[in-house]
CSV table of C-alpha atoms in Angstrom, one decimal:
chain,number,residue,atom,x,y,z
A,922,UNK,CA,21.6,12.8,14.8
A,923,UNK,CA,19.9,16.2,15.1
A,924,UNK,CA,16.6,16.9,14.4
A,925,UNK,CA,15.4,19.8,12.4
A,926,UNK,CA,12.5,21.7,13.0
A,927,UNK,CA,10.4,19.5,10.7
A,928,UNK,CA,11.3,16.6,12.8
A,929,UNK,CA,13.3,14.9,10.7
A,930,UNK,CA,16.8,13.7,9.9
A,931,UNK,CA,18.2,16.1,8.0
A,932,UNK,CA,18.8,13.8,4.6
A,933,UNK,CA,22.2,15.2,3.3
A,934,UNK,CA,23.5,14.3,6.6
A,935,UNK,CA,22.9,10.7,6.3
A,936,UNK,CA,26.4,8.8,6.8
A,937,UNK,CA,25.6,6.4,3.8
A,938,UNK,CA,22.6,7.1,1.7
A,939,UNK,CA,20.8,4.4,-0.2
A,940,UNK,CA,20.2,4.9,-3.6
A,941,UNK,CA,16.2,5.9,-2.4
A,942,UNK,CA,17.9,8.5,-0.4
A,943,UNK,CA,19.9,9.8,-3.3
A,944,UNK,CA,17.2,9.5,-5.6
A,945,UNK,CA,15.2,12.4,-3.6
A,946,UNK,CA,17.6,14.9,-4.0
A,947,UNK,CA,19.6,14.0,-7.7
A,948,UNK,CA,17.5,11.7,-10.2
A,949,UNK,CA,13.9,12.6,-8.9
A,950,UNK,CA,15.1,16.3,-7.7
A,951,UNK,CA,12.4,18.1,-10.6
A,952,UNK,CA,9.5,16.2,-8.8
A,953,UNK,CA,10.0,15.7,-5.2
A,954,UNK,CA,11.9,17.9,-2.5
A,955,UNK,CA,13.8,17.0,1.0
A,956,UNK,CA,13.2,18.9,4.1
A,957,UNK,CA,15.1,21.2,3.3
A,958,UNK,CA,13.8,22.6,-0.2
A,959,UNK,CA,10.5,21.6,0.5
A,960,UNK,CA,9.0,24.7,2.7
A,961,UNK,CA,10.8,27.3,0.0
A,962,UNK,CA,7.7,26.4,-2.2
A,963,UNK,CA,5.6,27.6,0.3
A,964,UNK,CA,2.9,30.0,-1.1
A,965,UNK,CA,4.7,29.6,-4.5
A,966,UNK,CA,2.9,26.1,-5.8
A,967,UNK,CA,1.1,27.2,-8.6
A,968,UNK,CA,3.4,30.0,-10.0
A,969,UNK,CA,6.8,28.9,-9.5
A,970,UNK,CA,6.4,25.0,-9.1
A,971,UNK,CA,3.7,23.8,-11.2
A,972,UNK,CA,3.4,26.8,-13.5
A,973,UNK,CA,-0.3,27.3,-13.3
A,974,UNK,CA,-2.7,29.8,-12.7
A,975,UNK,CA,-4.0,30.5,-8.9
A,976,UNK,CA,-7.2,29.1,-9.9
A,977,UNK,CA,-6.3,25.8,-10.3
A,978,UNK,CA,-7.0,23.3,-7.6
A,979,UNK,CA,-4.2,21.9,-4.9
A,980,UNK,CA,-4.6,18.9,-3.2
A,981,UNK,CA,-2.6,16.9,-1.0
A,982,UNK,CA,-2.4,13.4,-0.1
A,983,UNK,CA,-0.6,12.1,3.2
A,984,UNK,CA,1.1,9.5,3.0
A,985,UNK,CA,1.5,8.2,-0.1
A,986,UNK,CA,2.9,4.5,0.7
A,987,UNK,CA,3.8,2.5,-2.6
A,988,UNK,CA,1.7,5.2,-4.4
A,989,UNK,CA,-1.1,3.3,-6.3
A,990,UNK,CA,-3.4,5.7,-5.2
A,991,UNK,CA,-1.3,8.8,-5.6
A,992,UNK,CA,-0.7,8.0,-9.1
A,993,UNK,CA,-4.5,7.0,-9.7
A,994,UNK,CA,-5.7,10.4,-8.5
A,995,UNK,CA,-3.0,12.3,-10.0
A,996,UNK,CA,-4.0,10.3,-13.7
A,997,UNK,CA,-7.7,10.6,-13.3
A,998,UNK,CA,-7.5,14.5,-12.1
A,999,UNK,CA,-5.4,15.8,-15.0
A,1000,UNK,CA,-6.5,19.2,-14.4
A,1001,UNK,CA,-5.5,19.3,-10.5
A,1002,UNK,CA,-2.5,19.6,-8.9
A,1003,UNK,CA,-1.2,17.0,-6.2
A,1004,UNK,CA,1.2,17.1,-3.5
A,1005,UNK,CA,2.4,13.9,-1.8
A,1006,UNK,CA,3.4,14.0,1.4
A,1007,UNK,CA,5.9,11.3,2.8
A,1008,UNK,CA,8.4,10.4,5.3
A,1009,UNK,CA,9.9,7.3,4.3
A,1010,UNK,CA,12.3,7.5,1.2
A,1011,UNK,CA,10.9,4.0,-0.4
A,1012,UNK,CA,7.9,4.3,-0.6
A,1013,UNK,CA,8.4,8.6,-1.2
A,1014,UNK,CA,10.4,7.6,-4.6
A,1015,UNK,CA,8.2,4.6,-5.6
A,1016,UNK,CA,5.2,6.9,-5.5
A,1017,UNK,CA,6.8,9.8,-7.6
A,1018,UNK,CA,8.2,7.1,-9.9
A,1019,UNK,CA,4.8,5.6,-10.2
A,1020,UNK,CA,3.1,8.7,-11.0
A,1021,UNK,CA,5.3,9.7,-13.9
A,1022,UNK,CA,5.6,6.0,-15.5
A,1023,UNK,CA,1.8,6.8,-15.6
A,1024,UNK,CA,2.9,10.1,-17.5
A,1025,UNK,CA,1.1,12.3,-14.5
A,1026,UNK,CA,2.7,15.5,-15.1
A,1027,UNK,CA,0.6,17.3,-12.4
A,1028,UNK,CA,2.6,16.0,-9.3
A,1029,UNK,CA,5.1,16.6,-7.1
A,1030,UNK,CA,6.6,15.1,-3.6
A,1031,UNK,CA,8.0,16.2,-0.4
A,1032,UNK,CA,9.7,14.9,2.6
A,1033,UNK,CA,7.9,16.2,5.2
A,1034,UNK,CA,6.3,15.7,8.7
A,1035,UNK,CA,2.6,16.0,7.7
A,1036,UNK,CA,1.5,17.4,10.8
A,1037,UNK,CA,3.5,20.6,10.1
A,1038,UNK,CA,1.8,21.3,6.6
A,1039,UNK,CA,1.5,24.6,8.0
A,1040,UNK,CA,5.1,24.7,6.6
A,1041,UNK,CA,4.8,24.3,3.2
A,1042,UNK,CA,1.6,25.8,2.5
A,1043,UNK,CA,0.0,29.4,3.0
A,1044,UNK,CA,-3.7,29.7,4.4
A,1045,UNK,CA,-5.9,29.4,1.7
A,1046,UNK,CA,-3.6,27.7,-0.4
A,1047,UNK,CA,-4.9,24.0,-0.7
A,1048,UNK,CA,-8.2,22.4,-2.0
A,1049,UNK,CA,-8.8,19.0,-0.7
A,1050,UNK,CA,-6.6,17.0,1.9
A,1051,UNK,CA,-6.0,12.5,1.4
A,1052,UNK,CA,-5.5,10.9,4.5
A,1053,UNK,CA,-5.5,7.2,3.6
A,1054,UNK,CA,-4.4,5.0,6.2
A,1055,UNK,CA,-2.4,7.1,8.5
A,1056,UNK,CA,-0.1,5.5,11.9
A,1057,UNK,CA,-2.5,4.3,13.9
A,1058,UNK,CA,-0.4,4.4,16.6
A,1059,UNK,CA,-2.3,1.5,18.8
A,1060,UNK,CA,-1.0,1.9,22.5
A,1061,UNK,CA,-2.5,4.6,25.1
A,1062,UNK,CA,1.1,6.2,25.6
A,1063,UNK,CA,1.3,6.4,21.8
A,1064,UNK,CA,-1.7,7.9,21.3
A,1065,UNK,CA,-0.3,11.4,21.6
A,1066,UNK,CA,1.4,10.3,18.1
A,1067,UNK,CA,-1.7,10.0,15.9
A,1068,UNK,CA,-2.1,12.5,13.3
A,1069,UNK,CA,-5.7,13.4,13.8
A,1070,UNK,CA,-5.7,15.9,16.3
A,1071,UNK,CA,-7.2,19.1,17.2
A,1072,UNK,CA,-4.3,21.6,16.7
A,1073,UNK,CA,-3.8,19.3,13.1
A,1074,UNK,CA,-7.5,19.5,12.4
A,1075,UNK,CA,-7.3,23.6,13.1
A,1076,UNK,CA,-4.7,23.7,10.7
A,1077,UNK,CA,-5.7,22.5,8.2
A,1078,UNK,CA,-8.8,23.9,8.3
A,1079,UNK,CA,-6.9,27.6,7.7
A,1080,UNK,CA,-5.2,25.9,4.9
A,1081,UNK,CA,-7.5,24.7,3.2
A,1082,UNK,CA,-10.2,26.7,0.7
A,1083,UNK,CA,-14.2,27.1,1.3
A,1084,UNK,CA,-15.9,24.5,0.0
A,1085,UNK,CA,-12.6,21.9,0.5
A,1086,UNK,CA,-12.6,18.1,1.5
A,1087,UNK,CA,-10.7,16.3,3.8
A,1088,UNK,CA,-10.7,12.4,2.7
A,1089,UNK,CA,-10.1,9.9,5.9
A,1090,UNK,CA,-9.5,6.3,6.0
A,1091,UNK,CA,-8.5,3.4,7.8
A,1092,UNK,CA,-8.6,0.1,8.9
A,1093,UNK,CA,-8.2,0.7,12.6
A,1094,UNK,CA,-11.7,1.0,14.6
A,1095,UNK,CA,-10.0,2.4,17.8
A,1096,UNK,CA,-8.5,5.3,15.3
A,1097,UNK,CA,-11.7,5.9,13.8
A,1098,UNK,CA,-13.3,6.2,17.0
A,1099,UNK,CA,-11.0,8.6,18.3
A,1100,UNK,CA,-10.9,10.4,15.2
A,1101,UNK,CA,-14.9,10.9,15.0
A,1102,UNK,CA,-14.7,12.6,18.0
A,1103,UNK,CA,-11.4,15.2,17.0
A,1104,UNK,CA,-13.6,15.7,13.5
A,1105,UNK,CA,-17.2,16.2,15.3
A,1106,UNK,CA,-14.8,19.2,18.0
A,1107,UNK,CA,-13.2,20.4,14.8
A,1108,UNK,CA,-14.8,23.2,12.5
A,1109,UNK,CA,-15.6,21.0,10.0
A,1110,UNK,CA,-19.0,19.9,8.8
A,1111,UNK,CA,-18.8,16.4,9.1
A,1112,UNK,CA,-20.5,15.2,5.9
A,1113,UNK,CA,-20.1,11.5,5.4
A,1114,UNK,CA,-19.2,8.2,7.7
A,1115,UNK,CA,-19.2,4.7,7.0
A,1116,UNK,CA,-17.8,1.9,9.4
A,1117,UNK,CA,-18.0,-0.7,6.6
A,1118,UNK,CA,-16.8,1.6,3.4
A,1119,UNK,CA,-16.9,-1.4,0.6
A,1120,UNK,CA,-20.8,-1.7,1.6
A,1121,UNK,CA,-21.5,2.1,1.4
A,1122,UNK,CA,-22.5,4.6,-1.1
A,1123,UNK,CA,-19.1,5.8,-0.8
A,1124,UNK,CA,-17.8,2.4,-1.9
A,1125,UNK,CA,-18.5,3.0,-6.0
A,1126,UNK,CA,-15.7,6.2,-5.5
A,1127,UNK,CA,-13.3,4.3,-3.4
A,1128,UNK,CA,-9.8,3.1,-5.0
A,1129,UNK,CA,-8.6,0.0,-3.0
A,1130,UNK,CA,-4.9,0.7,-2.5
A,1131,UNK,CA,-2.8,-2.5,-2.0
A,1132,UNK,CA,-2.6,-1.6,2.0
A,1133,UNK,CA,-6.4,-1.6,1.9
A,1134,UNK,CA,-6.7,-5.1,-0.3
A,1135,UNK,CA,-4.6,-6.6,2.9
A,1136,UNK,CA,-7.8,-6.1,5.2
A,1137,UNK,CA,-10.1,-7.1,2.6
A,1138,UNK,CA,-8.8,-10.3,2.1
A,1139,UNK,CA,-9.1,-10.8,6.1
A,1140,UNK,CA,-12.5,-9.7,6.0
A,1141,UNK,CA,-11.7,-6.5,8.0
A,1142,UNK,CA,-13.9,-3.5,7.3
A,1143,UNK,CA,-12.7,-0.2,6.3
A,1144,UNK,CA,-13.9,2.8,8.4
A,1145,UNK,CA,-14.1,6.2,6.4
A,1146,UNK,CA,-15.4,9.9,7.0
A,1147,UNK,CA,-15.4,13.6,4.8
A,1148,UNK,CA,-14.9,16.4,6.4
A,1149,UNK,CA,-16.1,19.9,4.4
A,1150,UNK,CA,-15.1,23.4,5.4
């Protein structure tokens, strides 16, 4: 099947959509957006989306999975807008749907290749960036996959607003490694790291997603850095 630009399958090409797929683009259409409608909102978040004023903070999260934590940060920051970014239609329509069962108003979700956020936002458009958990992407050859890399790191750091956070977690050591280096090349200020996050003074902030609990449960530390522009 083709691939767009974004790198995806083009969704209303899909010989026979699942009700997840259909979901994205007819029940849930008001609160998330395909590949296609997505990038149209581009600049336009806060007027013609969300309805607020420019003032008001943006944030993304990457990667929303089952959504626990996109629905907990979108809940406990009324006054902030979030973006989820996701590429599976599951887990894209279980987070939306989990958000507005928790009657978070202040969301909305695309289908998107996250390392091309370049796409959907303008340069000074975002506040802070969630990366929880991303690919890890284990093998050497793979390794070219990962998220966290420089051109990434540069762009985001364009997008984002003085003063922004990037949030970065996982459970993956050989990640974390390589991504201390990309962060400590990158222009951010690297403000905060912890190889063991539930025994840190970052732990009291931290919201365990479900993803997360898994390592807990095996005794496996969470590694965890913030990045400030």
């Amino acid at each position: 099947m083709e691939k767009l630009p974004h790198g995806l399958c083009p969704t209303n090409r899909l010989p026979v959509p699942t009700y997840y797929v259909q979901a994205l683009t007819g029940e849930y259409s008001q609160w998330s957006y395909c590949e296609d409608r997505a990038p149209k909102n581009k600049g336009r978040w806060m007027n013609d989306v969300f309805k607020r004023s420019l003032n008001t903070r943006l944030d993304v999260e990457i990667g929303t999975g089952n959504g626990f934590h996109f629905s907990h940060f979108a809940s406990e920051n009324p006054d902030r807008m979030l973006v989820g970014i996701e590429v599976k239609y599951k887990p894209l329509i279980q987070s939306i749907r989990r958000a507005l069962s928790n009657d978070c108003k202040n969301v909305r979700i695309c289908r998107y290749n996250a390392s091309l956020l370049n796409h959907l936002f303008d340069e000074g458009e975002l506040d802070d960036v969630i990366i929880h958990h991303p690919d890890p992407w284990p093998k050497k050859r793979q390794w070219k996959n990962r998220l966290i890399q420089d051109d990434f790191l540069n762009m985001i750091y364009k997008l984002q607003k003085a003063g922004s956070t990037v949030f970065f977690k996982t459970d993956d050591r050989n990640y974390f490694d390589w991504s201390i280096e990309k962060f400590n090349k990158s222009p951010y200020k690297l403000e905060g790291v912890t190889y063991d996050l539930h025994n840190s003074k970052f732990s009291k902030n931290n919201f365990v997603t479900g993803f997360e609990q898994i390592f807990l449960q095996k005794n496996q530390p969470i590694y965890y850095a913030q990045l400030v522009k």
